[in-house]
PDB file of C-alpha atoms and ligand atoms in Angstrom:
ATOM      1  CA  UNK U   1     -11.722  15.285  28.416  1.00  0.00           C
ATOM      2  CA  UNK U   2     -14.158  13.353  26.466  1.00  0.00           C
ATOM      3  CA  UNK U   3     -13.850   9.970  26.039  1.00  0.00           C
ATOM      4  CA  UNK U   4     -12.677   8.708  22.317  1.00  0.00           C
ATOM      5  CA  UNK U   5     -16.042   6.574  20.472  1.00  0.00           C
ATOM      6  CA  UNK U   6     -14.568   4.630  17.594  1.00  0.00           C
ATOM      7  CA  UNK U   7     -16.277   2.106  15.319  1.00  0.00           C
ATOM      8  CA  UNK U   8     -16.102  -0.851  13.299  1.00  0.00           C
ATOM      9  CA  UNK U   9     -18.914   0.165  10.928  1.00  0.00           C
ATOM     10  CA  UNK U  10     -19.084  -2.951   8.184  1.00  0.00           C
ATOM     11  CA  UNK U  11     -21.535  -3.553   5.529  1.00  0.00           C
ATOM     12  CA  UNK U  12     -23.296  -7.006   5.349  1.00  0.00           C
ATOM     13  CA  UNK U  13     -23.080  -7.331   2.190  1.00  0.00           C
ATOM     14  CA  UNK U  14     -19.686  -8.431   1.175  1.00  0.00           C
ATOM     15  CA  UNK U  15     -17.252 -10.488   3.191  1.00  0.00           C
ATOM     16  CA  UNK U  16     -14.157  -9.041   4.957  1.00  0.00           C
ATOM     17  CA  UNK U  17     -11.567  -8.562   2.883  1.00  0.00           C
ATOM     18  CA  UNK U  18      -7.620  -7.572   3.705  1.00  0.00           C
ATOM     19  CA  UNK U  19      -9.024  -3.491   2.965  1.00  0.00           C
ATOM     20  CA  UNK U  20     -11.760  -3.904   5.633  1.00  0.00           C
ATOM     21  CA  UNK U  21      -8.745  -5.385   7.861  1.00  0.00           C
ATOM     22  CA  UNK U  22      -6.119  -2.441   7.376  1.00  0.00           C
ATOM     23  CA  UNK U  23      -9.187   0.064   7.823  1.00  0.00           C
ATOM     24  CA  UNK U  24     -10.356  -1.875  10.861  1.00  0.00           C
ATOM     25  CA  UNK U  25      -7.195  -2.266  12.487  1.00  0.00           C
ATOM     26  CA  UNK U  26      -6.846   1.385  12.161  1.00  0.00           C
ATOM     27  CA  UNK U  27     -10.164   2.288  14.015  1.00  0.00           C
ATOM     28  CA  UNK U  28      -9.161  -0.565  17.012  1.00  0.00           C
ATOM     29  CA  UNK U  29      -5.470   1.100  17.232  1.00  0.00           C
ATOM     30  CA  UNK U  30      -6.608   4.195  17.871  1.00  0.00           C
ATOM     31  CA  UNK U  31      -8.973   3.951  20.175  1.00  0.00           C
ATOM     32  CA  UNK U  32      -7.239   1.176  22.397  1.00  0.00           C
ATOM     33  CA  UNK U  33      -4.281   4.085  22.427  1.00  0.00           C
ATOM     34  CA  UNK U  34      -6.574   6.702  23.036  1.00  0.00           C
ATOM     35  CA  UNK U  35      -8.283   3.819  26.537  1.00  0.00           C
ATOM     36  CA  UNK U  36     -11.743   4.537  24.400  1.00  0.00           C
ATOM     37  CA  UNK U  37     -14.755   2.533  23.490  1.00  0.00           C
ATOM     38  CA  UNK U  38     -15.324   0.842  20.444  1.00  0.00           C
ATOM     39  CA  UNK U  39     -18.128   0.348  18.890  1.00  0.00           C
ATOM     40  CA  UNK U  40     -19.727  -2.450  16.457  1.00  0.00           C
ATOM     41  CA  UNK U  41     -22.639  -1.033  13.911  1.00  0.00           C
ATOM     42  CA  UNK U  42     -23.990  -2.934  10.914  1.00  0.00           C
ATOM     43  CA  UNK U  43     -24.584  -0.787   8.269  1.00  0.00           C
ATOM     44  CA  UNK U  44     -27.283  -2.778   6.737  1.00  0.00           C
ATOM     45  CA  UNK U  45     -29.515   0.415   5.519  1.00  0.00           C
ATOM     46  CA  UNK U  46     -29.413  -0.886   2.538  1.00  0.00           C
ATOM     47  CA  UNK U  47     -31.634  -4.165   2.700  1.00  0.00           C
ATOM     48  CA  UNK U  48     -31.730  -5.334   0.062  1.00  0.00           C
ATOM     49  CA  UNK U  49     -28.092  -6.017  -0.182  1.00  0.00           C
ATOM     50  CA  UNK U  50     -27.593  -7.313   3.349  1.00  0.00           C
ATOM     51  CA  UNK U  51     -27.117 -10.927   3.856  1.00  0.00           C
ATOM     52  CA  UNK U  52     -27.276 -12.493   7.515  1.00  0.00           C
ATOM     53  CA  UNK U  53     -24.926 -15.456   6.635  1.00  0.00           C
ATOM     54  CA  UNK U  54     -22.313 -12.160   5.446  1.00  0.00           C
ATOM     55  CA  UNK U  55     -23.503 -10.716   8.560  1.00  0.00           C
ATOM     56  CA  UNK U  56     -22.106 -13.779  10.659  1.00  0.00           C
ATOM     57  CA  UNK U  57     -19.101 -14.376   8.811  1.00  0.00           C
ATOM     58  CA  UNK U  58     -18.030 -10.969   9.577  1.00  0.00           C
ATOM     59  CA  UNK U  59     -18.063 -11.410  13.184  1.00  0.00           C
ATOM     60  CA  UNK U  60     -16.302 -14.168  13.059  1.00  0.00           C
ATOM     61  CA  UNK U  61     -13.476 -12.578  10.899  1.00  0.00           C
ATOM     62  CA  UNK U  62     -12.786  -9.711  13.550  1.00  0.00           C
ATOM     63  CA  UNK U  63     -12.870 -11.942  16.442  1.00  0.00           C
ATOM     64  CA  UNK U  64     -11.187 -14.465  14.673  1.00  0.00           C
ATOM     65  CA  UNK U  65      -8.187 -11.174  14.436  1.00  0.00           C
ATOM     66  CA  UNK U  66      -8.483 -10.338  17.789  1.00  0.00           C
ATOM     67  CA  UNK U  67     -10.538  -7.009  16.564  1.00  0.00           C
ATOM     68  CA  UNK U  68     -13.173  -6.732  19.850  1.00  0.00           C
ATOM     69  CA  UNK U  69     -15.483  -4.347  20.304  1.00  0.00           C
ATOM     70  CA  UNK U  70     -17.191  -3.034  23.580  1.00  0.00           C
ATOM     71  CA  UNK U  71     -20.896  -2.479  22.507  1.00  0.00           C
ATOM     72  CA  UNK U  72     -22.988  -3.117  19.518  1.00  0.00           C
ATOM     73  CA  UNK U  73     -25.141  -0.509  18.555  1.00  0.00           C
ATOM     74  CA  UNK U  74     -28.662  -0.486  17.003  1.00  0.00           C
ATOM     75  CA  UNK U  75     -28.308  -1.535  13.408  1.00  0.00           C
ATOM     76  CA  UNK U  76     -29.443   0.557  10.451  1.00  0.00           C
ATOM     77  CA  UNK U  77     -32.355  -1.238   9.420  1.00  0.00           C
ATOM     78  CA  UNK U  78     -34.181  -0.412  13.220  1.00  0.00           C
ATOM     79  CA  UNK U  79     -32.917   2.936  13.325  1.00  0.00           C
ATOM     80  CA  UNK U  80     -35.301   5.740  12.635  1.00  0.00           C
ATOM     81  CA  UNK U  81     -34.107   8.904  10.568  1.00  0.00           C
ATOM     82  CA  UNK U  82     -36.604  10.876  10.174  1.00  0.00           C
ATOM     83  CA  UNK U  83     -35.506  13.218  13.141  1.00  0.00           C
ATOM     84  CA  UNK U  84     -32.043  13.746  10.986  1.00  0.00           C
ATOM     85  CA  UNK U  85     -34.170  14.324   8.087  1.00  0.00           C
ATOM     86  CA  UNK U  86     -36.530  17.181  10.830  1.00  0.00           C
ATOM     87  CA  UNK U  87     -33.377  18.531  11.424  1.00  0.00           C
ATOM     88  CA  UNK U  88     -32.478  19.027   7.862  1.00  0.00           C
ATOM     89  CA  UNK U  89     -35.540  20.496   6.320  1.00  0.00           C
ATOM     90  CA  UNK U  90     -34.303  23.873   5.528  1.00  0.00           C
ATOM     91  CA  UNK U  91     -32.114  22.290   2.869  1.00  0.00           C
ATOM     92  CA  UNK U  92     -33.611  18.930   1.544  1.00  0.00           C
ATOM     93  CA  UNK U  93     -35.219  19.403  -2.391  1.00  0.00           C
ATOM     94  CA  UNK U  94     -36.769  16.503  -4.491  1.00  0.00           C
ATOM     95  CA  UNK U  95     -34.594  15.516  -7.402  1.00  0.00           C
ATOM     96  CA  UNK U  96     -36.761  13.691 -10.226  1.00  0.00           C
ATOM     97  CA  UNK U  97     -33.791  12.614 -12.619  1.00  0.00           C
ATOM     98  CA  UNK U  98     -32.960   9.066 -12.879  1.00  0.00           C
ATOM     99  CA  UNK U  99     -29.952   7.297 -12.267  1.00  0.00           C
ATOM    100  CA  UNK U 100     -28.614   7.797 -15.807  1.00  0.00           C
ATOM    101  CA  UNK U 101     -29.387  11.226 -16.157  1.00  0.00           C
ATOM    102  CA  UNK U 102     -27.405  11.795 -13.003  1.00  0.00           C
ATOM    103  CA  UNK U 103     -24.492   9.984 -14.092  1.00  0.00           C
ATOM    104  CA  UNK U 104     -24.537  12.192 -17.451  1.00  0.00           C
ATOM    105  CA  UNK U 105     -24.626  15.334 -15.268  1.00  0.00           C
ATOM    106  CA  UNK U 106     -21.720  14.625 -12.792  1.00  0.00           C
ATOM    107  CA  UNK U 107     -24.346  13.807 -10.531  1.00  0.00           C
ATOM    108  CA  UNK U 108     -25.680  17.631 -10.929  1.00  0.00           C
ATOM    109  CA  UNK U 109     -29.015  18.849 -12.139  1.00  0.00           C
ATOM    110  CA  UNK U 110     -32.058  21.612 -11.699  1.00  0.00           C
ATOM    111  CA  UNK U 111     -33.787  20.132  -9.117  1.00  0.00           C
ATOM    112  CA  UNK U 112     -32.872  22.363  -6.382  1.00  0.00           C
ATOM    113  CA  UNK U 113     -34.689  25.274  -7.698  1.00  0.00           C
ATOM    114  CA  UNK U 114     -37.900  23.262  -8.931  1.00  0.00           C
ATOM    115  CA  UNK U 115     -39.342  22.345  -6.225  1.00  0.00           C
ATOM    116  CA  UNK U 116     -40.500  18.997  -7.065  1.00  0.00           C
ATOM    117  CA  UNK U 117     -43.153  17.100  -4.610  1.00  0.00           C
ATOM    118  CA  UNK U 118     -41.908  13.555  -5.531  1.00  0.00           C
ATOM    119  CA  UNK U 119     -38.333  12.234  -6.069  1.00  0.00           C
ATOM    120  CA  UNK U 120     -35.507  11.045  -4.155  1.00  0.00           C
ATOM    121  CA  UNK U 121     -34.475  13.874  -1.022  1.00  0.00           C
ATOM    122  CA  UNK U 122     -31.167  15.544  -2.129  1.00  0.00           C
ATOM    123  CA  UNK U 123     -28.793  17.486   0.773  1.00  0.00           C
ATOM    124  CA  UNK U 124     -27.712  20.865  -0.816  1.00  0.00           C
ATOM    125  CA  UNK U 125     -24.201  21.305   0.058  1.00  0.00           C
ATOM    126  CA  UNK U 126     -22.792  24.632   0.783  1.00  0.00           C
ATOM    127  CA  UNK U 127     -20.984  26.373  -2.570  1.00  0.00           C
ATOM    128  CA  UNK U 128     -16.974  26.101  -1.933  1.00  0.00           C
ATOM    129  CA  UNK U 129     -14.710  23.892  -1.006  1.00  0.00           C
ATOM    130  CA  UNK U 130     -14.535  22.122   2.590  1.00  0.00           C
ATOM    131  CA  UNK U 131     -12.055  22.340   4.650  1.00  0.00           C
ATOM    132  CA  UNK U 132     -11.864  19.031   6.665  1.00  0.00           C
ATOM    133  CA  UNK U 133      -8.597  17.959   8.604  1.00  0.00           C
ATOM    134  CA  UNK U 134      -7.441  13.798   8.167  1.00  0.00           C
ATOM    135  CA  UNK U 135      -5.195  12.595  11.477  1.00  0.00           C
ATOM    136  CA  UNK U 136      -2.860  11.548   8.373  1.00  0.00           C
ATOM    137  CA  UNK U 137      -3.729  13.344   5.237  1.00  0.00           C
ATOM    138  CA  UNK U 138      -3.278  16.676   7.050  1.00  0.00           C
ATOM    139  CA  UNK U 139      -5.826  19.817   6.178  1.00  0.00           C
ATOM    140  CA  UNK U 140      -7.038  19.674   3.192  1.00  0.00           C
ATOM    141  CA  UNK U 141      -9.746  21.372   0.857  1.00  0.00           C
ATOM    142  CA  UNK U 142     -12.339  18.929  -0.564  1.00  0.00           C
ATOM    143  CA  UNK U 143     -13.074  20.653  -3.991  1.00  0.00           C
ATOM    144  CA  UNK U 144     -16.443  21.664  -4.916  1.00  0.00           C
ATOM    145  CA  UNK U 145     -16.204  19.306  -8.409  1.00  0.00           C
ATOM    146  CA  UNK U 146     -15.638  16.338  -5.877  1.00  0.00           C
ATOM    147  CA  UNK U 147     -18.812  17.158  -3.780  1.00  0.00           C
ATOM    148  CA  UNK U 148     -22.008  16.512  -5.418  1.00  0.00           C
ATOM    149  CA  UNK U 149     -25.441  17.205  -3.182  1.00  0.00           C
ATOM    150  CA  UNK U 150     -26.285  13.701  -1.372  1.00  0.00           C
ATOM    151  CA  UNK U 151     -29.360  11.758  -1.518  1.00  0.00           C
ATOM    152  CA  UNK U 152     -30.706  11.328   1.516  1.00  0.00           C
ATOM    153  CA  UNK U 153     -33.611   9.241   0.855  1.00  0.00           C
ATOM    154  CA  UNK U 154     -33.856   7.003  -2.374  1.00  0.00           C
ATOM    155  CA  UNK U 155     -37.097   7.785  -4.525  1.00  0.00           C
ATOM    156  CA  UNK U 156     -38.663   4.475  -3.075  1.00  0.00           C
ATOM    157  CA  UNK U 157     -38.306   5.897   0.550  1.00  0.00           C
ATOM    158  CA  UNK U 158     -35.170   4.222   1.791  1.00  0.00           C
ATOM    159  CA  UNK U 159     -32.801   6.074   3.687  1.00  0.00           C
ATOM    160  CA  UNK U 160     -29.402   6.046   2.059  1.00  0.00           C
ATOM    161  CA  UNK U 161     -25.889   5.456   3.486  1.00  0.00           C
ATOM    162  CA  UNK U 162     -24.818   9.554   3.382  1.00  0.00           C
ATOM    163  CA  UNK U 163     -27.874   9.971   5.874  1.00  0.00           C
ATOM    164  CA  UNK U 164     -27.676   7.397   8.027  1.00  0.00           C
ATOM    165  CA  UNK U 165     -23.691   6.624   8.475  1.00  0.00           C
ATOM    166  CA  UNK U 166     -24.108  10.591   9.837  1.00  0.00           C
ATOM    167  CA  UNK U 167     -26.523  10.125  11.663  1.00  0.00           C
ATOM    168  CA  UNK U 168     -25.635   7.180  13.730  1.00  0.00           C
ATOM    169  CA  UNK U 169     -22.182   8.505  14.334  1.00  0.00           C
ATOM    170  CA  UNK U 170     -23.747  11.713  15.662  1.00  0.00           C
ATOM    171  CA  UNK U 171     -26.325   9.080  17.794  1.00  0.00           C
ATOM    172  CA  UNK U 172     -23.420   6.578  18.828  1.00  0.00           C
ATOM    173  CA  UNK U 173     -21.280   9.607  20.369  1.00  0.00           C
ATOM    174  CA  UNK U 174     -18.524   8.649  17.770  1.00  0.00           C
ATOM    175  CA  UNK U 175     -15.830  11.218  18.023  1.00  0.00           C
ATOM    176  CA  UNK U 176     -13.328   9.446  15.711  1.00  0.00           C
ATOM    177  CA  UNK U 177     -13.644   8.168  12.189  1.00  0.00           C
ATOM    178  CA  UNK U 178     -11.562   6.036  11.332  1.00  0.00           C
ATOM    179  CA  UNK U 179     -11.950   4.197   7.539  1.00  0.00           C
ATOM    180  CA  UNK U 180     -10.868   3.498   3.946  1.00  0.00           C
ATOM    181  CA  UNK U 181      -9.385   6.164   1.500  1.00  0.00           C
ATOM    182  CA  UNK U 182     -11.957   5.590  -0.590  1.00  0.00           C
ATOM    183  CA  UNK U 183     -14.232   7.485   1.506  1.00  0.00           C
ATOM    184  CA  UNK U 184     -11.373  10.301   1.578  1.00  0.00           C
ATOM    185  CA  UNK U 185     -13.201  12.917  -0.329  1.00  0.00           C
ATOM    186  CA  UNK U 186     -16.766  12.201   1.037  1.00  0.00           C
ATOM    187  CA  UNK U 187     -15.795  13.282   4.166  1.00  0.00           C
ATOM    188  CA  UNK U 188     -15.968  17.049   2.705  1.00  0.00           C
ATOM    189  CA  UNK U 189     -19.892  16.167   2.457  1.00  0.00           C
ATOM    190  CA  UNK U 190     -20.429  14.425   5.691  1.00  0.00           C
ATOM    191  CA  UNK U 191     -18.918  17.228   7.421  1.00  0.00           C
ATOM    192  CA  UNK U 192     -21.460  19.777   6.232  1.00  0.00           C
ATOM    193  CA  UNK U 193     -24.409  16.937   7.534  1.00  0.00           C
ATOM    194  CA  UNK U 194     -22.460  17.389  10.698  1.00  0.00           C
ATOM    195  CA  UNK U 195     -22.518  20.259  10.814  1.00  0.00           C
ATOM    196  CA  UNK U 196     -26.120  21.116   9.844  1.00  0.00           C
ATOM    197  CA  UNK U 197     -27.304  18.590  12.360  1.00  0.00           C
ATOM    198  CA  UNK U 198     -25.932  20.791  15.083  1.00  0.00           C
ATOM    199  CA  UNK U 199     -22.991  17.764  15.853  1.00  0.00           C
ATOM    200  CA  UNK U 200     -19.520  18.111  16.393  1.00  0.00           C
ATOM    201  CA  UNK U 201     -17.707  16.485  13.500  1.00  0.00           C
ATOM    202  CA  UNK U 202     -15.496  13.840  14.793  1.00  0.00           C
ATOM    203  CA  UNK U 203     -11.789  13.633  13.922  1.00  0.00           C
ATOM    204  CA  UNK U 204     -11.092  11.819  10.520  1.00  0.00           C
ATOM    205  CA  UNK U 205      -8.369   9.538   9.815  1.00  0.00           C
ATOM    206  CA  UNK U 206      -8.502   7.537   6.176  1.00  0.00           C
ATOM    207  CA  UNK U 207      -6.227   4.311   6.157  1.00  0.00           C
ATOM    208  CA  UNK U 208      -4.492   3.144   2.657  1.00  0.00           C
ATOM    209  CA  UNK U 209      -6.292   1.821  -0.072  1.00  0.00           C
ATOM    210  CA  UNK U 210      -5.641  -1.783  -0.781  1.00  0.00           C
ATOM    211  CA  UNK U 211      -5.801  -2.474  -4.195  1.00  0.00           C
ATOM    212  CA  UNK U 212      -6.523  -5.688  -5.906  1.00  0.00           C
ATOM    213  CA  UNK U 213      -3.735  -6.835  -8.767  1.00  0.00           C
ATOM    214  CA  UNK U 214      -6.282  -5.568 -11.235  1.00  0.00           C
ATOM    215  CA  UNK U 215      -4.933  -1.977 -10.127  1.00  0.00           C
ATOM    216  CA  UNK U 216      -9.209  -2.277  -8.113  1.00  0.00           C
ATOM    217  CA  UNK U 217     -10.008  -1.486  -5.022  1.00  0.00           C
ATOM    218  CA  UNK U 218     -10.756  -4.696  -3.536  1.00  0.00           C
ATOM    219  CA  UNK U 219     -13.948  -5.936  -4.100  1.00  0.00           C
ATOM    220  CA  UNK U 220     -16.538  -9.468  -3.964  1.00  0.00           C
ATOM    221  CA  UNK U 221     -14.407  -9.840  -7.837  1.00  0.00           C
ATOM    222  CA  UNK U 222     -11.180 -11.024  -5.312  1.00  0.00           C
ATOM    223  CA  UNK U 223     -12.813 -13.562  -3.336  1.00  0.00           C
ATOM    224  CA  UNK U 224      -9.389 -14.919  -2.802  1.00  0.00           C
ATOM    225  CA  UNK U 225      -8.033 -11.965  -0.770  1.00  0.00           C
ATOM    226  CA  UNK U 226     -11.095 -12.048   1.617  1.00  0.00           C
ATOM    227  CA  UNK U 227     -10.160 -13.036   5.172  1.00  0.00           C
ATOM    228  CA  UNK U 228     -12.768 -16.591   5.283  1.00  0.00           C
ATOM    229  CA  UNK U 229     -10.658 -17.752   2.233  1.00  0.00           C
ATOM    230  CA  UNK U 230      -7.013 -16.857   3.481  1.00  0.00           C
ATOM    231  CA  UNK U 231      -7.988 -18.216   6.978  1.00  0.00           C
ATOM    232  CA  UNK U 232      -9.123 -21.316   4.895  1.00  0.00           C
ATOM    233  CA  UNK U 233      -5.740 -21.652   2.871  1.00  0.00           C
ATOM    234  CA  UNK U 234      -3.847 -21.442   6.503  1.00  0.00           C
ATOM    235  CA  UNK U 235      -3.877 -18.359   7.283  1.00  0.00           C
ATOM    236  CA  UNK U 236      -2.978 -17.325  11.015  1.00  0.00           C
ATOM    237  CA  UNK U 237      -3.688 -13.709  12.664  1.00  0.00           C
ATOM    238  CA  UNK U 238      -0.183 -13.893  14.089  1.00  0.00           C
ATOM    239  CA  UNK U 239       1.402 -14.325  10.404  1.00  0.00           C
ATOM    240  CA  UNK U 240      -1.332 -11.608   8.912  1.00  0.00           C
ATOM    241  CA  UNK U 241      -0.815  -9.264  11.493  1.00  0.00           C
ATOM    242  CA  UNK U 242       2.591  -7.907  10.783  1.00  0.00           C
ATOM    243  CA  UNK U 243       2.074  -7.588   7.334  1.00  0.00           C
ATOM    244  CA  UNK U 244      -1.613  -5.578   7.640  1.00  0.00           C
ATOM    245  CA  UNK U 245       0.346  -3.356  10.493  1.00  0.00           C
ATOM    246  CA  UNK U 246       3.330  -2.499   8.228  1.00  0.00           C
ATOM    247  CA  UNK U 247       0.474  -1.138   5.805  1.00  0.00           C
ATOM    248  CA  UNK U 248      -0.443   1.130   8.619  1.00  0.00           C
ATOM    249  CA  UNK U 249       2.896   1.832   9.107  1.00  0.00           C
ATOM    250  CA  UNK U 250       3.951  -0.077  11.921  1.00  0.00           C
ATOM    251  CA  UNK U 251       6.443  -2.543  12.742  1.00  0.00           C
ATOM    252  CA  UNK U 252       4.752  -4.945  15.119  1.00  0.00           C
ATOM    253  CA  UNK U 253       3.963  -8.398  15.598  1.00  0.00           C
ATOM    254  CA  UNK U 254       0.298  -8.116  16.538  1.00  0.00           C
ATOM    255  CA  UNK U 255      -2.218  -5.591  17.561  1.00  0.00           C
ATOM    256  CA  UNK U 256      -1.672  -5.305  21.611  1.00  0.00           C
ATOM    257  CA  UNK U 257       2.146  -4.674  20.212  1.00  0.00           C
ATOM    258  CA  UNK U 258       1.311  -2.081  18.066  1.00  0.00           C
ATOM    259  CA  UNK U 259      -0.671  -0.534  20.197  1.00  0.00           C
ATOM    260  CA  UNK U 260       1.641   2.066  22.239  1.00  0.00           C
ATOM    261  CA  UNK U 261       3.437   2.320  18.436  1.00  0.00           C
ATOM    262  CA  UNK U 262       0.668   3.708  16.480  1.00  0.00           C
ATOM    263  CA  UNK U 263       1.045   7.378  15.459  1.00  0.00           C
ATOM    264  CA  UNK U 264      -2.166   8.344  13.265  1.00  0.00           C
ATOM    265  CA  UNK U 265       0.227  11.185  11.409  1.00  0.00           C
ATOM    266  CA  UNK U 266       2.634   8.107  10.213  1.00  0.00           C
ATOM    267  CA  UNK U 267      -0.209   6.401   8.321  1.00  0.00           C
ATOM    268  CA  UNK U 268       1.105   5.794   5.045  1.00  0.00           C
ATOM    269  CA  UNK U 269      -1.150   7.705   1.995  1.00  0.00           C
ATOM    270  CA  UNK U 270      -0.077   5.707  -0.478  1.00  0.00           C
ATOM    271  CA  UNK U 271      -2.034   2.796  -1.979  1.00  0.00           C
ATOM    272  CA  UNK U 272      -0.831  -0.985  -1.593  1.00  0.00           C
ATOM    273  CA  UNK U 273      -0.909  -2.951  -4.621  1.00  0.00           C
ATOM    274  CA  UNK U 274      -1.202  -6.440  -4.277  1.00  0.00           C
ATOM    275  CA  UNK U 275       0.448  -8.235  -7.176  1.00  0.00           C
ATOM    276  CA  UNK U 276      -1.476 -11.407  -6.686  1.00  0.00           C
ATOM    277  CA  UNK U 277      -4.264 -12.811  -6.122  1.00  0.00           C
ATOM    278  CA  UNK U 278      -3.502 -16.188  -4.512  1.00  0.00           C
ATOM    279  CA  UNK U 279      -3.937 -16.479  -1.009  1.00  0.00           C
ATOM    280  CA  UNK U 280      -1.379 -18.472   0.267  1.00  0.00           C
ATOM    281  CA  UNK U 281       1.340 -16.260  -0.422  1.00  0.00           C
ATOM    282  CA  UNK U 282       1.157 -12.074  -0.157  1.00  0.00           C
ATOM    283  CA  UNK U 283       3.063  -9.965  -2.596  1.00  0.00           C
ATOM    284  CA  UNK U 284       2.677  -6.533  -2.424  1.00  0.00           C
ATOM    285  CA  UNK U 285       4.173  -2.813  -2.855  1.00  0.00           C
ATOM    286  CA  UNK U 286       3.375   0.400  -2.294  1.00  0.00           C
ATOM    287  CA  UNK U 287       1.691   2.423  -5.147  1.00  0.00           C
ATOM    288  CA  UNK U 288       1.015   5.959  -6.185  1.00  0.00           C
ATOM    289  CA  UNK U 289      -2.706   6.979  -4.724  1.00  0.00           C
ATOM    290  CA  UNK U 290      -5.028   7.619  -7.872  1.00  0.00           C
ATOM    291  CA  UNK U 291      -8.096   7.690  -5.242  1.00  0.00           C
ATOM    292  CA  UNK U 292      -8.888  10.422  -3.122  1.00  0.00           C
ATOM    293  CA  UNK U 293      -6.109  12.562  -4.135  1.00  0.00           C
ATOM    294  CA  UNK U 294      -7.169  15.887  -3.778  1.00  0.00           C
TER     295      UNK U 294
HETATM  296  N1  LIG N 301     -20.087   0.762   5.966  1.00  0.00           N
HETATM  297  C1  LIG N 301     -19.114   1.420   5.165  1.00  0.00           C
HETATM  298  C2  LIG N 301     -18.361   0.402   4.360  1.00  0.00           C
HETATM  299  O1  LIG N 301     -18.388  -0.768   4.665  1.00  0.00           O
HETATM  300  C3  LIG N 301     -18.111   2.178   6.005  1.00  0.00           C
HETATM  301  C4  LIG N 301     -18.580   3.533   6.291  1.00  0.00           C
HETATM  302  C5  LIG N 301     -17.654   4.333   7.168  1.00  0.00           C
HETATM  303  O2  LIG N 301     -16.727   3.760   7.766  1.00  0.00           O
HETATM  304  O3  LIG N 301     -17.897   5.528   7.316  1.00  0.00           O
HETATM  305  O4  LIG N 301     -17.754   0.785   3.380  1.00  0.00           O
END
């Protein structure tokens, strides 16, 4: 049997807030049930949004919840892609459009026929849908209209997030993905990297959304709901925990209780709406999912 490789993958460029929690606590449930290894990755590709102050804050937030991990792995920013990209050749084109022309197209366009010598390095996707089985979404077909062909490689050479979240998974030995909804419907592209690497997916599992009172996912605009600012207002893990865990499902007091209780199948799909934003007190309820819903 192989061993279960889970990770906390964060991006330094936002503190933790109570999403990156439930998503979190997700990813350290299931591979403490499964006796796995855990891993730590910054996903700080993208450097010029990375902060090392967000970077520190973030480690204390997990091990200030008890969320450990058993190595760190090499961060994005020393990580070298272009072997991915070798790998890939066959079906990389250059995609001249700009940002806005992209948006007006649905993120489609020309390119892939026009063989450009400059641009940003697109991923052509397969035609069809993509089949790609969630631990509590069930099987489900990704539609083509929610796939669009990743960049791999912005037009100013930097490796993008699609590329490099891949590729380090495939690197790290992660066989279990465990994240946000949000990211739902992107796993229908990251499969087919996966796949064209020559990798064995991993298993996906896509905790609820956690929505801001603004109906938002949550985001820097609810600084109040991130975990430095509740632990500031008083905060304590043991009076957070039961309330993150019941988003996951689970009645539990704290994570080693929850751990022989999780079941990845009864991870709620719905949303959870938080109806305030002040973080000394959390009102919440459970709403229907508008993201991801396939
Ligand atoms: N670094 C990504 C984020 O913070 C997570 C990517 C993933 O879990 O696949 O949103």
């Amino acid at each position: 049997m192989t061993l279960a490789v889970g990770r906390l993958a964060p991006t330094p460029s936002g503190r933790l807030h109570l999403g990156n929690l439930t998503a979190f606590a997700a990813a350290w449930l299931s591979v403490r049930q499964a006796g796995g290894e855990l891993v730590l990755r910054v996903e700080d590709v993208d450097q010029g949004r990375a902060r090392q102050e967000i970077e520190d804050s973030l480690r204390e937030d997990l091990l200030w919840m008890g969320l450990t991990w058993d190595r760190e792995t090499p961060r994005q920013s020393a990580r070298d892609y272009q072997p991915a990209l070798n790998l890939l050749r066959d079906r990389l084109y250059r995609c001249t459009c700009t940002r806005r022309e992209l948006a007006a197209r649905g993120g489609r366009c020309g390119c892939a026929h026009a063989s450009h010598t400059e641009g940003a390095v697109r991923f052509r996707l397969a035609p069809g849908p993509r089949r790609v089985e969630d631990r509590a979404w069930g099987v489900r077909e990704v539609p083509p209209d929610a796939m669009v062909d990743p960049t791999l490689v912005r037009r100013d050479g930097v490796p993008t997030y699609s590329l490099a979240v891949v590729w380090d998974d495939l690197c790290d030995g992660v066989t279990e993905v465990v994240r946000g909804a949000d990211l739902l419907e992107f796993s229908g592209v990251q499969a087919q990297l996966w796949e064209a690497l020559g990798g064995r997916e991993p298993s996906w599992l896509h905790a609820p959304l956690i929505l801001g009172p603004d109906g938002r996912k949550l985001s820097k605009s609810h600084g109040a709901l991130e975990l430095a600012a509740m632990r500031a207002a008083g905060w304590e893990p043991a009076r957070l925990w039961p309330i993150v865990l019941s988003w996951l499902g689970l009645r539990a007091e704290g994570l080693e209780a929850a751990i022989p209780r999780f079941r990845p199948s009864g991870v709620p799909r719905a949303a959870v709406q938080l109806e305030r934003l002040a973080p000394q007190a959390l009102r919440w309820r459970w709403a229907e999912v508008t993201v991801g819903e396939g």
